Coordinates of C-alpha atoms in Angstrom, one line a residue:
X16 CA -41.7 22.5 95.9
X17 CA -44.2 25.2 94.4
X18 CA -44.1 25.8 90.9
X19 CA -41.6 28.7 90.5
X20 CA -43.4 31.9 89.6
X21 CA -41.4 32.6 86.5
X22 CA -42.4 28.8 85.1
X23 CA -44.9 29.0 82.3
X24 CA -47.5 26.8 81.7
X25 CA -47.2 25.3 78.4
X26 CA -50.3 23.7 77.2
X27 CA -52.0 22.1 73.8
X28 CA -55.2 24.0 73.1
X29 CA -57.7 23.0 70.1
X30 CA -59.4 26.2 69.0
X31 CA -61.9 24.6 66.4
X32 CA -61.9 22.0 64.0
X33 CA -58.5 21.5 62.8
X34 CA -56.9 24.6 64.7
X35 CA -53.8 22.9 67.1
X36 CA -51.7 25.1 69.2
X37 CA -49.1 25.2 71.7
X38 CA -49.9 28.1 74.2
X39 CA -48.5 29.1 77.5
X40 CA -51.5 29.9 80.3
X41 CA -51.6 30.8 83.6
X42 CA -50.3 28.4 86.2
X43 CA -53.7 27.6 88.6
X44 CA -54.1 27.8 92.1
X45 CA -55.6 24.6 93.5
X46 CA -59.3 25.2 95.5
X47 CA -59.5 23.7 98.6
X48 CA -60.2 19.9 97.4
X49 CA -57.4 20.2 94.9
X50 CA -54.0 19.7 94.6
X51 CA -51.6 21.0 91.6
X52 CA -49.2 18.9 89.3
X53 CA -46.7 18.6 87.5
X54 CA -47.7 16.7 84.6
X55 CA -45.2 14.2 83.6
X56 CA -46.3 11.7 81.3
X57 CA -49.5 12.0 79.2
X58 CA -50.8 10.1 75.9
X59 CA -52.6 11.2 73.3
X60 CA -56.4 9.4 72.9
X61 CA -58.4 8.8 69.7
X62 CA -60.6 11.4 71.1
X63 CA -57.5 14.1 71.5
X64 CA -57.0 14.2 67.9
X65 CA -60.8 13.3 66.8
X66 CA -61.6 17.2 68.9
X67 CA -58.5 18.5 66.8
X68 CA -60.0 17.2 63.4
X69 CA -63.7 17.5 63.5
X70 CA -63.9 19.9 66.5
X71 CA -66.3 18.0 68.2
X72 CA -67.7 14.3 69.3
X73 CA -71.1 13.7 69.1
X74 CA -72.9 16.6 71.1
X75 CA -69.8 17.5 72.6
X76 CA -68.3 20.2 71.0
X77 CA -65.4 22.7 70.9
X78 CA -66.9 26.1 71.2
X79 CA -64.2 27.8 72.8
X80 CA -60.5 26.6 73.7
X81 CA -60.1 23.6 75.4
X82 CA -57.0 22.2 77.1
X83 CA -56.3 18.8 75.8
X84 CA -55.3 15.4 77.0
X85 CA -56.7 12.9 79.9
X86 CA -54.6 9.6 79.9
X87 CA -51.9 11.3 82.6
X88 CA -49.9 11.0 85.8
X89 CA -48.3 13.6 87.6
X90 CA -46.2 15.0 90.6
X91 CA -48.0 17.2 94.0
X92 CA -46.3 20.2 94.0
X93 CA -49.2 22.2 95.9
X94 CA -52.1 20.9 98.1
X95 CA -55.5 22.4 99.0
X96 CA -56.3 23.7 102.2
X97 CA -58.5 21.0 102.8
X98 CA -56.6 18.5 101.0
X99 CA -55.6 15.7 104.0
X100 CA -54.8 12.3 101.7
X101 CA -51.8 13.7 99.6
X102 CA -48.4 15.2 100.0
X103 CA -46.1 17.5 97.9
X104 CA -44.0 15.4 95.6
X105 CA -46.4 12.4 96.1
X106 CA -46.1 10.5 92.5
X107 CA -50.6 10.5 91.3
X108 CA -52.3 8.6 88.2
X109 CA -55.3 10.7 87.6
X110 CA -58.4 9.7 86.8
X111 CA -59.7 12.3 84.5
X112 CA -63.6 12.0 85.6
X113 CA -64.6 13.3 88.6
X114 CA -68.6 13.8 90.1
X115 CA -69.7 17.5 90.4
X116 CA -73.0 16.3 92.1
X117 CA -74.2 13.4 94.4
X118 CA -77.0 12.0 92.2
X119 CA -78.9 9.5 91.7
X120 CA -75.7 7.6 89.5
X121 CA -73.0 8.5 92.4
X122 CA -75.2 7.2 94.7
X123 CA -75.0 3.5 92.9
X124 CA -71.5 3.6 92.3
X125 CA -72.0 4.4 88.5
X126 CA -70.8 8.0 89.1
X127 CA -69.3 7.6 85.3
X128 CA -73.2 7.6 84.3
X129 CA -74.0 11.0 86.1
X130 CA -74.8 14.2 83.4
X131 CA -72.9 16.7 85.4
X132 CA -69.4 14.7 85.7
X133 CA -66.3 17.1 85.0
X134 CA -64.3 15.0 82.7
X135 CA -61.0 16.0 81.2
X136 CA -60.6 17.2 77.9
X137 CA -64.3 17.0 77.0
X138 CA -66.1 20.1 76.1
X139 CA -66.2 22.5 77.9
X140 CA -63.4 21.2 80.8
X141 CA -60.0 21.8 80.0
X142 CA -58.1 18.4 79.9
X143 CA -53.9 18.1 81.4
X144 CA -51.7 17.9 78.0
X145 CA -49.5 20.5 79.9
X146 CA -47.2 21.6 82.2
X147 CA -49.1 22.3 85.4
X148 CA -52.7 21.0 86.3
X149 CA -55.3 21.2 89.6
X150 CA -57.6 18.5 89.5
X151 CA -59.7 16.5 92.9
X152 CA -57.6 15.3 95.0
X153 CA -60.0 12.2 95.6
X154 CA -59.3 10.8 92.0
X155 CA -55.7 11.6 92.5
X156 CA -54.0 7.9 93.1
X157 CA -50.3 7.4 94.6
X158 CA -48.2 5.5 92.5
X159 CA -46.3 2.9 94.7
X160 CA -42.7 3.1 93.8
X161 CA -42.2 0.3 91.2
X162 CA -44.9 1.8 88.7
X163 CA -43.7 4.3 86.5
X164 CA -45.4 7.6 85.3
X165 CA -45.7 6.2 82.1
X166 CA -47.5 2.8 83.7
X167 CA -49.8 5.5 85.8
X168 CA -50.8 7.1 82.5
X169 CA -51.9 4.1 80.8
X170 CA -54.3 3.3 83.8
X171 CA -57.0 5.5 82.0
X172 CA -56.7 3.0 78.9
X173 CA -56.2 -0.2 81.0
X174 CA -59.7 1.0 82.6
X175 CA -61.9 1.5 80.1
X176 CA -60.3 -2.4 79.5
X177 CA -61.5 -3.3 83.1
X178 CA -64.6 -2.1 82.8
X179 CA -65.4 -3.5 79.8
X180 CA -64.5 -7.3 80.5
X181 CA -66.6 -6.8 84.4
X182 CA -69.6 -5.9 82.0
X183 CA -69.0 -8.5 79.6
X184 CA -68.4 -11.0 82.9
X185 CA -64.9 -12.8 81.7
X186 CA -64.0 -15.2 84.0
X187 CA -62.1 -18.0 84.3
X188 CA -62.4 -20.2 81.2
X189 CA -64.0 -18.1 78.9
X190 CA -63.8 -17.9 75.1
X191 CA -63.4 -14.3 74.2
X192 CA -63.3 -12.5 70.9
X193 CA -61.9 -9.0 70.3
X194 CA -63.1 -6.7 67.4
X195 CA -59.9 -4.0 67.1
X196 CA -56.2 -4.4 67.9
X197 CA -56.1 -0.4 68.5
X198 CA -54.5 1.0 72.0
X199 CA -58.4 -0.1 73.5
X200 CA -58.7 -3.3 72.0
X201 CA -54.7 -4.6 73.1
X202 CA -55.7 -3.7 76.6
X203 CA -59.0 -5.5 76.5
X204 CA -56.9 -8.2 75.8
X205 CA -54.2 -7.8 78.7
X206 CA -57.2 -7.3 81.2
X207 CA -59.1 -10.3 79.2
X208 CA -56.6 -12.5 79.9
X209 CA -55.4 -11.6 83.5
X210 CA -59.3 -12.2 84.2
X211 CA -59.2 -15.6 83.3
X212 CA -59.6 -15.8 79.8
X213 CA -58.6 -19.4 78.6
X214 CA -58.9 -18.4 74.4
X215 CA -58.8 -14.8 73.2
X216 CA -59.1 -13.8 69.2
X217 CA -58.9 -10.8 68.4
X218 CA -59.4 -8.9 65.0
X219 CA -57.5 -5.8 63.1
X220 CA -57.1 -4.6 59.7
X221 CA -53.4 -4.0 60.1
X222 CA -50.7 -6.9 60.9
X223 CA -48.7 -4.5 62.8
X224 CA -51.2 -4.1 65.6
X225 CA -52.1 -7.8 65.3
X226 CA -48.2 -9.0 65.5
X227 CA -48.7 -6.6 69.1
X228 CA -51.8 -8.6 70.4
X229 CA -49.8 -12.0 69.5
X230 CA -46.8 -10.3 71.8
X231 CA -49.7 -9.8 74.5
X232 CA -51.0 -12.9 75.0
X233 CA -53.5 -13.2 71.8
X234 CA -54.4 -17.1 71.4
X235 CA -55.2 -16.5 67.6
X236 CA -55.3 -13.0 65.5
X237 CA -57.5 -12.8 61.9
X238 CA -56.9 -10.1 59.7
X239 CA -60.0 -9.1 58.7
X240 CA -59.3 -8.9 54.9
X241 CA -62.2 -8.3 52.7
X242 CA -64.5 -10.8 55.2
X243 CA -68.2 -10.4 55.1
X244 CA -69.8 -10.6 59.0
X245 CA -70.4 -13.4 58.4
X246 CA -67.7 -15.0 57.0
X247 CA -65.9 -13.2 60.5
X248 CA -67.8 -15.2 62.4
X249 CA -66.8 -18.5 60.7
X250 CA -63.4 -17.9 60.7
X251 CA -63.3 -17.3 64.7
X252 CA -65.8 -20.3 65.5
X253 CA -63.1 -22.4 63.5
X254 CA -60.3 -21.1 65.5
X255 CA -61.5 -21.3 69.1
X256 CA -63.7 -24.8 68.1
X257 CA -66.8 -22.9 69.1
X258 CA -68.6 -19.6 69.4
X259 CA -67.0 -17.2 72.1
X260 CA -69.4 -16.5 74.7
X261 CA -68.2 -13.2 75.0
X262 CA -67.5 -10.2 72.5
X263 CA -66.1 -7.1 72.8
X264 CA -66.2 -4.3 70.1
X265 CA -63.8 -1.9 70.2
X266 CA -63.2 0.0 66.7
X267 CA -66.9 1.2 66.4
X268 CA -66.6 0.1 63.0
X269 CA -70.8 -0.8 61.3
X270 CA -69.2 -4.5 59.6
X271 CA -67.1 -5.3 63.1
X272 CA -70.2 -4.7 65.0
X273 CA -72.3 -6.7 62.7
X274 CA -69.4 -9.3 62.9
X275 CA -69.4 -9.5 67.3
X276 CA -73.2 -10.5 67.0
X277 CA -73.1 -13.3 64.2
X278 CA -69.8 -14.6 66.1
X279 CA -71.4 -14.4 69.9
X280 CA -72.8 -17.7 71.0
X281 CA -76.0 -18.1 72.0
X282 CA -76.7 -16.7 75.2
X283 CA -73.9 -14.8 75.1
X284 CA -72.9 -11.0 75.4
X285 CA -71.3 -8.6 73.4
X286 CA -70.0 -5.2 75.1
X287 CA -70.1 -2.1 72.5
X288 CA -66.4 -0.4 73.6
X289 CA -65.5 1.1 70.5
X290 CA -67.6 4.9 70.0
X291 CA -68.7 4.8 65.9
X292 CA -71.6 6.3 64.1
X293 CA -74.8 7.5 65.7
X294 CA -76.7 5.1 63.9
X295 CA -75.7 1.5 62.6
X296 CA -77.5 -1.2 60.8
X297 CA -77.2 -4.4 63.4
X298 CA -78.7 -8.0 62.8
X299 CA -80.5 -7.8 66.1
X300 CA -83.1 -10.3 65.3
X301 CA -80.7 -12.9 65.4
X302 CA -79.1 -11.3 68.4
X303 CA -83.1 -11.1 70.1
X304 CA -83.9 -15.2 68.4
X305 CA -80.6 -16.6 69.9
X306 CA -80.9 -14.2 73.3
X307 CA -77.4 -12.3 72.5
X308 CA -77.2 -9.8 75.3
X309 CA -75.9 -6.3 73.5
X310 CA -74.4 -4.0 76.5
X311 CA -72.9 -0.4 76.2
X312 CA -70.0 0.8 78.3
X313 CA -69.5 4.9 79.0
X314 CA -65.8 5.0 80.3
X315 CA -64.9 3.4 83.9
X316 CA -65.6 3.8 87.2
X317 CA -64.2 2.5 90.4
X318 CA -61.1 0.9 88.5
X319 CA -58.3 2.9 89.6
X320 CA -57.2 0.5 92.2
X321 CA -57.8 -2.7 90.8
X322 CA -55.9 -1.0 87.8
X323 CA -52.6 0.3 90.2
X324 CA -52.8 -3.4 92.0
X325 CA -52.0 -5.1 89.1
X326 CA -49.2 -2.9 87.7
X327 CA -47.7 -3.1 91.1
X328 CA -47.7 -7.1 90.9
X329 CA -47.0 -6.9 87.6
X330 CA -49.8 -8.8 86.5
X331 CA -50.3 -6.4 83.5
X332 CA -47.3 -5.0 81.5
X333 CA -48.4 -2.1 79.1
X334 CA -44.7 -0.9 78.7
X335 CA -45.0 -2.9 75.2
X336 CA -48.1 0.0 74.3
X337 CA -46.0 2.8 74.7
X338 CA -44.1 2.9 70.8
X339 CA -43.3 7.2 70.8
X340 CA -42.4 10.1 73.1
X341 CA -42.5 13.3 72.4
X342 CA -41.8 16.6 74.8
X343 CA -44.6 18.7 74.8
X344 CA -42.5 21.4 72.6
X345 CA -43.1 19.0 69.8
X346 CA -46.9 17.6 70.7
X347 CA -48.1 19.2 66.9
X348 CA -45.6 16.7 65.9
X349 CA -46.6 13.8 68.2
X350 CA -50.5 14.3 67.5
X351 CA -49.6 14.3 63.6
X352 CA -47.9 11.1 64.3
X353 CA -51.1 9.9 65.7
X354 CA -53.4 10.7 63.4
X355 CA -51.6 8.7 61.0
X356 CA -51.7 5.6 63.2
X357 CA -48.0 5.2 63.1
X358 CA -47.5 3.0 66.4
X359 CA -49.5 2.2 68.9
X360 CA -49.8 4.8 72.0
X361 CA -48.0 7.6 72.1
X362 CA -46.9 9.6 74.8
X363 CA -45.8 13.0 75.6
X364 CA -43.6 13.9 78.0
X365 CA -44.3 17.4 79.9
X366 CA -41.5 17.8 82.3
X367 CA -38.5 18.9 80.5
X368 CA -36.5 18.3 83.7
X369 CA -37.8 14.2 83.4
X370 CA -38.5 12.5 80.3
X371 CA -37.6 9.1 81.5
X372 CA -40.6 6.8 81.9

């Protein structure tokens, strides 16, 4: 059914740099192409609460209020006139990027590439940490029956996972190694190792997060410690009896970057996942003398259904990812949580009338 016209439309809204609020706006019609949710289960991203505390990442920035949140799943309660794929109460993932233009990047399928994309919670697009939402009805994905809303929400971290390991190329039997056991890096390693992964290592400051990505399927975990790059790289040679052909960076970090080159084999890649600093200091001649490939990935594309097919055949279980929920009444509490890295991911729960999984 429509949303009832007395409903309000709570939402978080970051106003600037360390300005967090909980507002209620106008519930949106949906255009033609659209259809509008009910939002039901959405976590909270590095990048929610990296807009809430510096108001801005890179040459994005927060000049006016912006909606947060992008890693969600929701219910149809209105369609477009146009709208032909989708039905009210059909159960969508969203995926939060979608193509305003066919260019030269949609055209090649690397429509995550293209300047012009709408992308959720990035300034200045409003993002779906609230009650009701419109968003394309094309990168709007039924949920079959077994995956929860809380499964369809993780699909946005599970793909920037995907998309990393086809970049990297894991296949079956390679040795991997995995810089970060943060939300990104644990489902590097899920997707690692459904791909075919034979050894995966996988790196963290905190033993927390590396007890997690030993309960995922981690081969071998090394706390970092006060390791030089170097030393890094020794210790995971020793632990998978060789150099991993393939390393994937996901904390951004200068010394863990520095660390996924010395470690790489040679003739190996390494795939920059994590977003740090502008500018890093890298050892790329031994990268350029031992022919190190050094790849960059810019969120997902096409992953939605690879990502849904294996949650369906339970291939992949994130449920372990998920450590706190919140309603939205308390996301100032939920995004404070965050920010002090308690747990893993965290998710907030906007239907007051459903706050199961």
């Amino acid at each position: 059914m429509a949303a009832p016209a007395e409903e309000k439309n709570l939402s978080v809204v970051v106003h600037k740099a360390g300005d967090l609020r909980l507002e209620n706006r106008p519930i949106p019609e949906p255009g033609p192409n659209e259809v509008l949710l009910r939002m039901h289960s959405v976590g909270i991203c590095g990048s929610d609460v990296h807009y809430w505390q510096r108001g801005r990442i890179g040459d994005f920035v927060v000049n006016s209020p912006m909606v947060l949140g992008h890693e969600a799943s929701g219910t149809v309660v209105k369609v477009g006139s146009s709208v032909t794929t989708l039905k009210k109460g059909d159960r969508v993932a969203i995926e939060p990027g979608v193509p305003r233009e066919t260019d030269e990047f949609c055209k090649t399928g690397r429509y995550n590439l293209s300047p012009s994309i709408f992308f959720c919670a990035t300034p200045p697009d409003d993002g779906n940490l609230c009650r009701y939402y419109t968003h394309n009805a094309n990168f709007c994905y039924t949920l079959p029956e077994n995956v929860t809303f809380e499964e369809g929400a993780l699909i946005e971290p599970l793909s920037v996972g995907i998309h990393a390991c086809r970049r990297a190329g894991v296949t079956l039997g390679s040795k991997v190694f995995i810089c970060g056991a943060g939300p990104i890096g644990l489902v590097t390693l899920l997707i690692a190792k459904v791909m075919g992964a034979s050894q995966v290592v996988i790196s963290d400051l905190s033993a927390s997060r590396l007890k997690m990505a030993k309960e995922l399927g981690a081969d071998f975990t090394v706390d970092v410690k006060k390791d030089s790059p170097q030393e890094l790289a020794e210790r995971v040679k020793n632990m998978l009896g060789g150099m991993p052909e393939i390393t994937m960076e996901c904390s951004g970090a200068e010394p863990s970057i520095q660390a996924a080159i010395y470690a790489t084999r040679s003739g190996g890649t390494v795939v920059l996942v994590g977003m740090g600093p502008e500018m890093v200091t890298l050892p790329l001649v031994s990268a350029a003398a031992r022919e190190v490939d050094i790849k960059g990935i810019f969120r997902y594309c096409n992953t939605w259904p690879m990502a849904i097919a294996m949650l369906a055949s339970k291939k992949v279980n994130v449920q372990p990812l998920v450590t706190h929920r919140f309603p939205l009444e308390k996301a100032l509490e939920a995004f404070e949580t965050t920010r002090k890295c308690i747990g893993i991911k965290i998710m907030l729960k906007c239907d007051p009338s459903d706050q199961n999984p």
